[in-house]
Amino acid sequence: MRHAIDLTLPRHSPPSTYTPTRSPSQIREEDDARGRDSHLLGLGQRGLLASQHLGYPAGRFCLGLMHPTSIHSAFSLAMEICVPRYRSFVGILVFLPWSLSVIALGGYGYLLRDWRWLMFTVCLPSLLFLPALWFIDESPRWLIVKGRHQEALRVLRRAAKWNKVKLPRDEELLTVMAEIQKEQEDGRSQGRASSSALVDHLRSAGNELIILFKTRRIRTLTLYLYVNYVVAGLVYYGLSLGGDKFGVDPFVYMSLSGAMEIPGSTLTIPMVDRMGRRPSNAICFFVTAAVLLVLGVIPTGIDWLVTTMALLGKLTIAAAYQVLSLQATELFPTEVRLRGLGTCSMMSKIGSISAPFLVEALGTIGSWAPLVLFGAAGFVAGVVTLRLPETRGTLMQDTVAGLEASGKTVKEKSAPLAQQEQYLEEKETLT
């Protein structure tokens, strides 16, 4: 008899795992319109006020709308202002608080069995985002793409002052910004014929929805990343919710699984720096696939080995998730970065939602069948990862048109902060 993973939601676990995420149109209308720093707030407290059964899922639905965007906004903001040499460190280590929160969540769930108090303790820290909004500058890349050049210039001046470096002249920077805005406008107006205002509005709305599939290169990247995010969500949440089948108390297992994510947030930093994003992520997916396949053939009665392999799988899939997020952020241009990350998160949730149903359906065949499926999916994700371009040491693209024109190299024109980043790199080398 083989060990199966129970992917049903435990009675005492926080029910936010499967809350819905934003649709592409919502991401366009709010994220791209308001910027990165205006979506760092959540709505989890609304669920606390629910006095009826329908009120609670309504509050969780609102949280599901806002939570992914707050994560992606903060992550994009951190990545967009980071020079290439520190991007691996920042992009991976930024997930360390997530690992610590998973550890704490196991303790909270053990001590606070009342769901209202549990919700209160896990949602209250989100209020710390409020004062942070007064100190966080908007992403200069986003400001440039949106044509707010003077605001971007002020942010760049402030950053240069803090870092004690001197930027090129304002005229030069404004010229580069104007070129980027023109490139974006030309790319969006390509193939657009004159028509009525209503038709133009409908066409614009449609283009916003399909921009991730509009051209060959961005379409290929989007589909590859979607496959990887579905697999990552499927395996990550499957292993996260299977503690009661591994001979461990579910609360203890939750904390242990969070602790296993810490190496995934630290050991992968030198890995992606030396090997690159693509091979590092492929290795993580391949190792995860091997662990799941081994887990499916371990006989009953060896609980310590089952738990060890499950936690090892949690470490590798967490590392794959983090490298994947770093890689996706570097691959999507600034123009569509939040939209791309938001839809990728939606695909991840599709994978996590599908896991319990797949386990139930395949469980009729054998307890080993779900693990074999998940292992095969991990192998496919590793192969797909090898098809993605390498982004180590490259400058982040800012427009879809620039991405299409760049081929496998990053043009300076398609990255409005390229001159500043290269200047800072040379300045640090000289000092």
mmCIF file of C-alpha atoms in Angstrom, residues 25-293:
data_model
loop_
_atom_site.group_PDB
_atom_site.id
_atom_site.type_symbol
_atom_site.label_atom_id
_atom_site.label_comp_id
_atom_site.label_asym_id
_atom_site.label_seq_id
_atom_site.Cartn_x
_atom_site.Cartn_y
_atom_site.Cartn_z
ATOM 1 C CA SER A 25 -9.334 43.195 -16.767
ATOM 2 C CA GLN A 26 -9.330 44.039 -13.056
ATOM 3 C CA ILE A 27 -5.553 44.078 -13.041
ATOM 4 C CA ARG A 28 -5.529 46.429 -16.028
ATOM 5 C CA GLU A 29 -8.097 48.833 -14.629
ATOM 6 C CA GLU A 30 -6.633 49.174 -11.138
ATOM 7 C CA ASP A 31 -2.990 48.077 -11.050
ATOM 8 C CA ASP A 32 -1.854 49.703 -14.283
ATOM 9 C CA ALA A 33 -3.953 52.780 -13.636
ATOM 10 C CA ARG A 34 -2.922 53.470 -10.037
ATOM 11 C CA GLY A 35 0.586 52.116 -9.905
ATOM 12 C CA ARG A 36 2.519 49.715 -7.713
ATOM 13 C CA ASP A 37 2.314 51.307 -4.278
ATOM 14 C CA SER A 38 -1.452 51.897 -4.148
ATOM 15 C CA HIS A 39 -2.314 48.191 -3.832
ATOM 16 C CA LEU A 40 -0.363 47.220 -0.739
ATOM 17 C CA LEU A 41 -3.527 46.905 1.355
ATOM 18 C CA GLY A 42 -5.737 43.855 1.981
ATOM 19 C CA LEU A 43 -9.370 43.322 2.920
ATOM 20 C CA GLY A 44 -9.024 40.351 5.255
ATOM 21 C CA GLN A 45 -10.592 42.182 8.184
ATOM 22 C CA ARG A 46 -13.882 42.332 6.331
ATOM 23 C CA GLY A 47 -14.377 38.613 6.897
ATOM 24 C CA LEU A 48 -14.203 39.164 10.667
ATOM 25 C CA LEU A 49 -17.400 41.201 10.602
ATOM 26 C CA ALA A 50 -19.407 38.429 8.983
ATOM 27 C CA SER A 51 -22.294 37.269 11.169
ATOM 28 C CA GLN A 52 -23.763 34.905 8.582
ATOM 29 C CA HIS A 53 -22.345 32.139 6.467
ATOM 30 C CA LEU A 54 -22.633 34.188 3.280
ATOM 31 C CA GLY A 55 -20.832 37.148 4.817
ATOM 32 C CA TYR A 56 -17.652 35.224 5.467
ATOM 33 C CA PRO A 57 -17.062 34.013 1.888
ATOM 34 C CA ALA A 58 -17.878 37.530 0.691
ATOM 35 C CA GLY A 59 -15.067 38.877 2.858
ATOM 36 C CA ARG A 60 -12.729 36.143 1.692
ATOM 37 C CA PHE A 61 -13.663 36.931 -1.916
ATOM 38 C CA CYS A 62 -12.616 40.549 -1.391
ATOM 39 C CA LEU A 63 -9.361 39.349 0.142
ATOM 40 C CA GLY A 64 -8.827 37.053 -2.807
ATOM 41 C CA LEU A 65 -9.164 40.026 -5.132
ATOM 42 C CA MET A 66 -6.663 42.205 -3.300
ATOM 43 C CA HIS A 67 -4.134 39.807 -1.780
ATOM 44 C CA PRO A 68 -2.360 38.606 -4.958
ATOM 45 C CA THR A 69 -2.092 42.129 -6.300
ATOM 46 C CA SER A 70 -0.549 43.454 -3.103
ATOM 47 C CA ILE A 71 2.123 40.755 -3.296
ATOM 48 C CA HIS A 72 2.857 41.308 -6.967
ATOM 49 C CA SER A 73 2.834 45.095 -6.603
ATOM 50 C CA ALA A 74 5.373 44.995 -3.793
ATOM 51 C CA PHE A 75 7.516 42.432 -5.607
ATOM 52 C CA SER A 76 7.431 44.347 -8.899
ATOM 53 C CA LEU A 77 8.270 47.597 -7.124
ATOM 54 C CA ALA A 78 11.283 46.013 -5.444
ATOM 55 C CA MET A 79 12.518 44.438 -8.667
ATOM 56 C CA GLU A 80 12.000 47.481 -10.881
ATOM 57 C CA ILE A 81 14.217 49.715 -8.766
ATOM 58 C CA CYS A 82 16.933 47.095 -8.247
ATOM 59 C CA VAL A 83 20.126 47.067 -10.326
ATOM 60 C CA PRO A 84 20.879 43.753 -12.094
ATOM 61 C CA ARG A 85 23.753 42.727 -9.836
ATOM 62 C CA TYR A 86 21.489 42.660 -6.747
ATOM 63 C CA ARG A 87 18.332 41.384 -8.437
ATOM 64 C CA SER A 88 18.926 37.717 -7.552
ATOM 65 C CA PHE A 89 19.475 38.559 -3.894
ATOM 66 C CA VAL A 90 16.425 40.819 -3.637
ATOM 67 C CA GLY A 91 14.161 38.671 -5.813
ATOM 68 C CA ILE A 92 14.726 35.507 -3.753
ATOM 69 C CA LEU A 93 15.198 36.876 -0.246
ATOM 70 C CA VAL A 94 11.986 38.904 -0.468
ATOM 71 C CA PHE A 95 10.103 35.619 0.004
ATOM 72 C CA LEU A 96 11.734 34.944 3.380
ATOM 73 C CA PRO A 97 8.925 36.694 5.334
ATOM 74 C CA TRP A 98 6.448 34.372 3.599
ATOM 75 C CA SER A 99 8.322 31.359 4.978
ATOM 76 C CA LEU A 100 8.361 32.872 8.461
ATOM 77 C CA SER A 101 4.626 33.548 8.254
ATOM 78 C CA VAL A 102 3.940 29.911 7.340
ATOM 79 C CA ILE A 103 5.882 28.840 10.434
ATOM 80 C CA ALA A 104 3.888 31.263 12.571
ATOM 81 C CA LEU A 105 0.627 30.140 10.984
ATOM 82 C CA GLY A 106 1.119 26.620 12.303
ATOM 83 C CA GLY A 107 1.529 27.993 15.825
ATOM 84 C CA TYR A 108 -1.435 30.343 15.481
ATOM 85 C CA GLY A 109 -3.634 27.497 14.263
ATOM 86 C CA TYR A 110 -2.599 25.322 17.215
ATOM 87 C CA LEU A 111 -3.159 28.005 19.865
ATOM 88 C CA LEU A 112 -6.189 29.795 18.399
ATOM 89 C CA ARG A 113 -8.868 27.290 17.434
ATOM 90 C CA ASP A 114 -11.568 29.963 17.125
ATOM 91 C CA TRP A 115 -11.569 31.047 13.489
ATOM 92 C CA ARG A 116 -12.414 34.701 14.261
ATOM 93 C CA TRP A 117 -9.409 35.163 16.530
ATOM 94 C CA LEU A 118 -7.244 33.315 14.034
ATOM 95 C CA MET A 119 -8.422 35.600 11.244
ATOM 96 C CA PHE A 120 -7.871 38.653 13.418
ATOM 97 C CA THR A 121 -4.272 37.774 14.249
ATOM 98 C CA VAL A 122 -3.276 36.950 10.680
ATOM 99 C CA CYS A 123 -4.998 39.974 9.114
ATOM 100 C CA LEU A 124 -4.062 42.654 11.654
ATOM 101 C CA PRO A 125 -0.448 43.046 10.427
ATOM 102 C CA SER A 126 -1.775 44.247 7.062
ATOM 103 C CA LEU A 127 -2.550 47.582 8.723
ATOM 104 C CA LEU A 128 1.201 48.213 8.819
ATOM 105 C CA PHE A 129 0.966 48.926 5.084
ATOM 106 C CA LEU A 130 -0.920 52.173 5.750
ATOM 107 C CA PRO A 131 1.986 54.252 7.106
ATOM 108 C CA ALA A 132 4.315 52.660 4.564
ATOM 109 C CA LEU A 133 2.431 54.330 1.713
ATOM 110 C CA TRP A 134 3.752 57.724 2.819
ATOM 111 C CA PHE A 135 7.368 56.565 2.522
ATOM 112 C CA ILE A 136 7.314 54.364 -0.589
ATOM 113 C CA ASP A 137 7.973 56.029 -3.939
ATOM 114 C CA GLU A 138 6.227 54.884 -7.077
ATOM 115 C CA SER A 139 8.177 52.725 -9.515
ATOM 116 C CA PRO A 140 10.093 55.043 -11.891
ATOM 117 C CA ARG A 141 9.763 52.451 -14.658
ATOM 118 C CA TRP A 142 5.982 52.482 -14.362
ATOM 119 C CA LEU A 143 5.922 56.287 -14.259
ATOM 120 C CA ILE A 144 8.011 56.438 -17.433
ATOM 121 C CA VAL A 145 5.811 53.979 -19.314
ATOM 122 C CA LYS A 146 2.725 55.978 -18.256
ATOM 123 C CA GLY A 147 4.224 59.264 -19.448
ATOM 124 C CA ARG A 148 4.657 60.839 -15.988
ATOM 125 C CA HIS A 149 8.236 61.836 -16.670
ATOM 126 C CA GLN A 150 8.623 64.646 -14.154
ATOM 127 C CA GLU A 151 7.474 62.389 -11.325
ATOM 128 C CA ALA A 152 9.879 59.701 -12.489
ATOM 129 C CA LEU A 153 12.655 62.275 -12.581
ATOM 130 C CA ARG A 154 11.965 63.290 -8.983
ATOM 131 C CA VAL A 155 12.064 59.661 -7.847
ATOM 132 C CA LEU A 156 15.354 59.102 -9.665
ATOM 133 C CA ARG A 157 16.878 62.237 -8.142
ATOM 134 C CA ARG A 158 15.862 61.123 -4.661
ATOM 135 C CA ALA A 159 17.320 57.647 -5.241
ATOM 136 C CA ALA A 160 20.548 59.142 -6.583
ATOM 137 C CA LYS A 161 20.809 61.350 -3.507
ATOM 138 C CA TRP A 162 20.381 58.415 -1.147
ATOM 139 C CA ASN A 163 22.968 56.371 -3.040
ATOM 140 C CA LYS A 164 25.366 59.337 -3.350
ATOM 141 C CA VAL A 165 25.697 59.090 -7.110
ATOM 142 C CA LYS A 166 25.225 61.590 -9.897
ATOM 143 C CA LEU A 167 22.686 60.969 -12.642
ATOM 144 C CA PRO A 168 23.051 62.104 -16.251
ATOM 145 C CA ARG A 169 21.566 65.488 -17.092
ATOM 146 C CA ASP A 170 17.800 65.883 -16.838
ATOM 147 C CA GLU A 171 17.586 66.611 -20.555
ATOM 148 C CA GLU A 172 19.207 63.289 -21.397
ATOM 149 C CA LEU A 173 16.944 61.358 -19.062
ATOM 150 C CA LEU A 174 13.816 63.073 -20.371
ATOM 151 C CA THR A 175 14.878 62.279 -23.929
ATOM 152 C CA VAL A 176 15.208 58.584 -23.092
ATOM 153 C CA MET A 177 11.837 58.635 -21.322
ATOM 154 C CA ALA A 178 10.164 60.267 -24.324
ATOM 155 C CA GLU A 179 11.609 57.582 -26.617
ATOM 156 C CA ILE A 180 10.185 54.854 -24.409
ATOM 157 C CA GLN A 181 6.737 56.425 -24.325
ATOM 158 C CA LYS A 182 6.765 56.832 -28.100
ATOM 159 C CA GLU A 183 7.833 53.202 -28.519
ATOM 160 C CA GLN A 184 4.937 52.066 -26.384
ATOM 161 C CA GLU A 185 2.415 54.244 -28.233
ATOM 162 C CA ASP A 186 3.694 53.047 -31.616
ATOM 163 C CA GLY A 187 3.427 49.438 -30.514
ATOM 164 C CA ARG A 188 -0.151 49.858 -29.311
ATOM 165 C CA SER A 189 -1.297 51.844 -32.346
ATOM 166 C CA GLN A 190 0.194 49.388 -34.852
ATOM 167 C CA GLY A 191 -2.525 48.040 -37.102
ATOM 168 C CA ARG A 192 -5.177 50.321 -35.584
ATOM 169 C CA ALA A 193 -7.535 51.853 -38.151
ATOM 170 C CA SER A 194 -9.595 54.977 -37.710
ATOM 171 C CA SER A 195 -13.148 54.291 -36.522
ATOM 172 C CA SER A 196 -15.814 55.607 -34.215
ATOM 173 C CA ALA A 197 -15.119 56.444 -30.587
ATOM 174 C CA LEU A 198 -17.226 53.511 -29.376
ATOM 175 C CA VAL A 199 -15.414 51.052 -31.618
ATOM 176 C CA ASP A 200 -12.066 52.477 -30.513
ATOM 177 C CA HIS A 201 -13.072 52.071 -26.870
ATOM 178 C CA LEU A 202 -14.177 48.465 -27.379
ATOM 179 C CA ARG A 203 -11.051 47.681 -29.357
ATOM 180 C CA SER A 204 -8.886 49.234 -26.652
ATOM 181 C CA ALA A 205 -10.589 47.145 -23.971
ATOM 182 C CA GLY A 206 -10.092 44.003 -26.046
ATOM 183 C CA ASN A 207 -6.437 44.808 -26.678
ATOM 184 C CA GLU A 208 -5.853 45.238 -22.964
ATOM 185 C CA LEU A 209 -7.219 41.757 -22.364
ATOM 186 C CA ILE A 210 -5.225 40.034 -25.097
ATOM 187 C CA ILE A 211 -1.997 42.015 -24.928
ATOM 188 C CA LEU A 212 -0.214 39.067 -23.326
ATOM 189 C CA PHE A 213 -1.033 37.001 -26.437
ATOM 190 C CA LYS A 214 -0.854 39.704 -29.080
ATOM 191 C CA THR A 215 2.644 39.051 -30.437
ATOM 192 C CA ARG A 216 4.622 35.874 -30.903
ATOM 193 C CA ARG A 217 7.337 36.410 -28.300
ATOM 194 C CA ILE A 218 5.140 37.653 -25.439
ATOM 195 C CA ARG A 219 2.579 34.937 -26.235
ATOM 196 C CA THR A 220 5.205 32.196 -26.034
ATOM 197 C CA LEU A 221 6.581 33.490 -22.742
ATOM 198 C CA THR A 222 3.101 33.824 -21.266
ATOM 199 C CA LEU A 223 2.027 30.278 -22.165
ATOM 200 C CA TYR A 224 5.259 28.733 -20.861
ATOM 201 C CA LEU A 225 4.958 30.631 -17.588
ATOM 202 C CA TYR A 226 1.294 29.647 -17.245
ATOM 203 C CA VAL A 227 2.233 25.964 -17.455
ATOM 204 C CA ASN A 228 4.897 26.379 -14.787
ATOM 205 C CA TYR A 229 2.607 28.297 -12.446
ATOM 206 C CA VAL A 230 -0.157 25.698 -12.724
ATOM 207 C CA VAL A 231 2.309 22.946 -11.797
ATOM 208 C CA ALA A 232 3.858 25.008 -8.997
ATOM 209 C CA GLY A 233 0.451 25.703 -7.446
ATOM 210 C CA LEU A 234 -0.625 22.092 -7.839
ATOM 211 C CA VAL A 235 2.437 20.654 -6.092
ATOM 212 C CA TYR A 236 3.066 23.412 -3.537
ATOM 213 C CA TYR A 237 -0.414 23.416 -2.025
ATOM 214 C CA GLY A 238 -0.718 19.676 -2.382
ATOM 215 C CA LEU A 239 2.313 19.131 -0.167
ATOM 216 C CA SER A 240 1.263 21.957 2.167
ATOM 217 C CA LEU A 241 -2.120 20.396 2.951
ATOM 218 C CA GLY A 242 -1.046 16.767 3.214
ATOM 219 C CA GLY A 243 0.416 16.720 6.724
ATOM 220 C CA ASP A 244 -2.232 14.476 8.266
ATOM 221 C CA LYS A 245 -1.292 11.679 5.844
ATOM 222 C CA PHE A 246 2.416 11.849 6.684
ATOM 223 C CA GLY A 247 2.087 10.728 10.302
ATOM 224 C CA VAL A 248 2.601 14.266 11.650
ATOM 225 C CA ASP A 249 0.296 16.631 13.497
ATOM 226 C CA PRO A 250 -1.037 19.033 10.812
ATOM 227 C CA PHE A 251 -0.082 22.107 12.832
ATOM 228 C CA VAL A 252 3.439 20.827 13.410
ATOM 229 C CA TYR A 253 3.687 19.887 9.749
ATOM 230 C CA MET A 254 2.610 23.396 8.713
ATOM 231 C CA SER A 255 5.413 24.944 10.776
ATOM 232 C CA LEU A 256 7.947 22.381 9.565
ATOM 233 C CA SER A 257 6.987 22.981 5.946
ATOM 234 C CA GLY A 258 7.450 26.714 6.475
ATOM 235 C CA ALA A 259 10.860 26.070 7.992
ATOM 236 C CA MET A 260 11.826 24.054 4.910
ATOM 237 C CA GLU A 261 11.036 27.072 2.756
ATOM 238 C CA ILE A 262 13.766 29.110 4.462
ATOM 239 C CA PRO A 263 16.569 27.210 2.698
ATOM 240 C CA GLY A 264 14.615 27.754 -0.501
ATOM 241 C CA SER A 265 14.797 31.496 0.189
ATOM 242 C CA THR A 266 18.524 31.524 0.950
ATOM 243 C CA LEU A 267 20.395 28.652 -0.703
ATOM 244 C CA THR A 268 18.943 29.463 -4.109
ATOM 245 C CA ILE A 269 20.533 32.933 -4.145
ATOM 246 C CA PRO A 270 24.067 31.742 -5.030
ATOM 247 C CA MET A 271 22.494 29.093 -7.243
ATOM 248 C CA VAL A 272 20.663 31.550 -9.502
ATOM 249 C CA ASP A 273 23.639 33.922 -9.442
ATOM 250 C CA ARG A 274 26.123 31.325 -10.667
ATOM 251 C CA MET A 275 23.963 29.005 -12.752
ATOM 252 C CA GLY A 276 21.260 31.377 -13.919
ATOM 253 C CA ARG A 277 17.490 31.367 -13.566
ATOM 254 C CA ARG A 278 16.660 28.777 -16.212
ATOM 255 C CA PRO A 279 18.883 25.861 -15.099
ATOM 256 C CA SER A 280 18.211 26.571 -11.411
ATOM 257 C CA ASN A 281 14.465 26.458 -11.854
ATOM 258 C CA ALA A 282 14.636 23.383 -14.076
ATOM 259 C CA ILE A 283 16.710 21.538 -11.460
ATOM 260 C CA CYS A 284 14.200 22.434 -8.731
ATOM 261 C CA PHE A 285 11.294 21.110 -10.802
ATOM 262 C CA PHE A 286 13.149 17.915 -11.757
ATOM 263 C CA VAL A 287 14.141 17.199 -8.143
ATOM 264 C CA THR A 288 10.554 17.844 -7.024
ATOM 265 C CA ALA A 289 9.297 15.390 -9.645
ATOM 266 C CA ALA A 290 11.776 12.731 -8.468
ATOM 267 C CA VAL A 291 10.774 13.229 -4.819
ATOM 268 C CA LEU A 292 7.083 12.848 -5.615
ATOM 269 C CA LEU A 293 7.670 9.687 -7.601
#
